[in-house]
Amino acid sequence: MIFHDRHQELGYRVTQGDEVEDMFNLLCEVKRQIPSVNAVSSGAIASDYQRLRVESVCSRLGFVSLAYLWRQDQSLLLQEMIGNGIVAVTVKVAAMGLDPAKHLGKELAFLTAYLHKLKELYGINVCGEGGEYETLTLDCPLFTNARIVLDEYEVVRHSSDSIAPVGVLHPLAFHLENKADIQSLKSQDKINEVCKHKLGSVFEVIDNLERCDATCKPVDYSVDTIDGLEHKFIISRTNNRSTFSLCCWLQDSCNGLQEDLKTVLEKVESQLVSFGFGWENVIYIHLYIDDMNKFSEANETYVRFITHEKCPFGVPSRSTVEMPLVEMGLSRAYIEVLIANNKDKRVLHVQSISSWAPSCIGPYSQATLHEGILHMAGQLGLDPPTMNLCNGGPSVELEQALKNSEAVANCFNCSISTSSIAFVVYCSKNVSSLERLDIQEKQETIFRQMKISNSWEGCTDKVLDPLLLYVLVPDLPKRAYIEVKPILYVEDDTDVAIETNTERSCSKVPCYWGFKQEDWHDSCIQKCVVPGKICASIVSITRELAAKICFDSPHPDYVNDDQYSLPKVHMEKLSKFCVYLLDKVISNHDFSWEDIMNLRFYIPASLQLTVEELMPMFSNALLELAEMSQKRVMNGEEPIFNIVPVLGAGRAASSMDDVVTCELLARKS
């Protein structure tokens, strides 16, 4: 796990003479002489320093990094290692409470109780992950023929510090002791099948090896023109001075997804430069594509723009979803980026495959924390050790995706059950109606269980009631049924009051466009507010409510389950009603339109309206609000919102039939 903390670079840069380069030389020779090798396993448990250096070498050589001990409970690991027949003795001690004269040369089984006592007293790592001690393995199940026996050794003190003396055990003589056949058989069931065969030859590693080429060289598209063609872009940008959303899409498609994405990324890059920023300022990226069959092609283009070299403080987190872009008049790729005007962020990027959570081998991170908001990458129901989708259908995938999200949240000392501001669940169209109902019940059950568990642990203060949004999409990466995307509030040390959906009715704002406050208005709104800091809201306009707004009574075309079209005049009225409700939420909680970080309008493709038709409707509604209220709402004529084409959306998995769904996130600048 790479934790890029604020401006600190934890990533390794190639340094001649560093021990990491010795490892590179060794593995380069392994790759040359044993081409079938494609992964490297390390024993990192909690040390970012160790693991990220292994990941750096693996990335340069095209290997997969395996770290199956990562973030495991060290007390349980120590017990498991001893229980599985690993006999290891200490050969170095360097921690409070460990005395070279007393504790060198002792087996871990003998020291276990004492190590746990030191953990309670001084907080040491019982597995020695912090360098508290080093060990030499004398016997284990992998040693099928013999064990090592130390005949003679000496203790050398490197430091006689009175608090934490440092000492090393130097073996002087040893021999191998054959194992009895019966003893070898006892542990045979614990040995992996590959370890039953004798290892191959030992190769000599020659120094000053010729460097192996990296598997993927970054390509700088910034010097490339957009094929000399003029493209019609739509750019939107929110007003927040600290963190703002920038969206870019084409109204004319190029020659396929890769070209469209390349063109859009070039435009976003040029926009960043015009603001004096670069990709290192980007916190989060929503990547929408029109065909998930071309995910690998999209990724190939993506990684040529967003690289570790361009983002030394951590690559952005990302969510990738297939949307009906072409059906609504867009090109085949559509990008939305969240940009910070500073680099004050913590980025969690785990590239190693482990039992902890799914790895992110490419240049996108599991989560990014910026100014109290944790933006988590889209999580699939992947089994972390195998990186395969869990079998059992949508509800099983959802459960695993939530477990993965919780593992990421725990790294920031929070929980998705208590700290989530908003929870977006992307649901594939391949999920049946009955399965959607199961998904919703499963989500509610898991959150309830998590909250009970947190209450047992005393974590009952400041529990947020997250906004829930289910979005129906054509497809997801790996043909997954479910992808979840949490946004969390990671509170600081100050006491804050939390306002949820049940508090403070929206009633203060003047009436605009003739809309008058009615009791049912609040039923359209979900909101989660941290006073003076964060305001999040989702406004859902179902077909029934749309009929009420447009006709003051139900209308058959709006409640029919079949595909239907919506007259433009009705959508214009709905756009104004959405803006009216959003303004009530913002104003009633002492926020302004200039505080908005994200504003999305999810529109189903079944309405048969294009983005080109929809953009002026919402823009005009916002402009009219600005004129009537004398508030600063827009950036001149530049839109502050994104239109996201979907198959459906709603606050419940069983009823993703909203005509319009609005998602807003604001933070005080």
PDB file of C-alpha atoms in Angstrom, residues 415 417-418 444-460 463:
ATOM      1  CA  SER A 415     -16.068   2.682   8.112  1.00  0.00           C
ATOM      2  CA  SER A 417     -21.309   2.069   7.573  1.00  0.00           C
ATOM      3  CA  THR A 418     -20.724   5.172   9.686  1.00  0.00           C
ATOM      4  CA  GLU A 444     -29.419  -2.905   4.086  1.00  0.00           C
ATOM      5  CA  THR A 445     -28.575  -6.057   6.063  1.00  0.00           C
ATOM      6  CA  ILE A 446     -24.812  -5.615   5.735  1.00  0.00           C
ATOM      7  CA  PHE A 447     -24.924  -1.948   6.740  1.00  0.00           C
ATOM      8  CA  ARG A 448     -27.103  -2.789   9.726  1.00  0.00           C
ATOM      9  CA  GLN A 449     -24.664  -5.509  10.823  1.00  0.00           C
ATOM     10  CA  MET A 450     -21.688  -3.175  10.381  1.00  0.00           C
ATOM     11  CA  LYS A 451     -23.343  -0.477  12.475  1.00  0.00           C
ATOM     12  CA  ILE A 452     -24.098  -2.992  15.233  1.00  0.00           C
ATOM     13  CA  SER A 453     -20.484  -4.160  15.145  1.00  0.00           C
ATOM     14  CA  ASN A 454     -19.225  -0.564  15.346  1.00  0.00           C
ATOM     15  CA  SER A 455     -21.563   0.144  18.269  1.00  0.00           C
ATOM     16  CA  TRP A 456     -20.043  -2.805  20.141  1.00  0.00           C
ATOM     17  CA  GLU A 457     -16.641  -1.237  19.582  1.00  0.00           C
ATOM     18  CA  GLY A 458     -17.872   2.111  20.899  1.00  0.00           C
ATOM     19  CA  CYS A 459     -17.968   3.827  17.492  1.00  0.00           C
ATOM     20  CA  THR A 460     -21.457   5.298  17.810  1.00  0.00           C
ATOM     21  CA  VAL A 463     -22.790   8.283  12.413  1.00  0.00           C
TER      22      VAL A 463
END
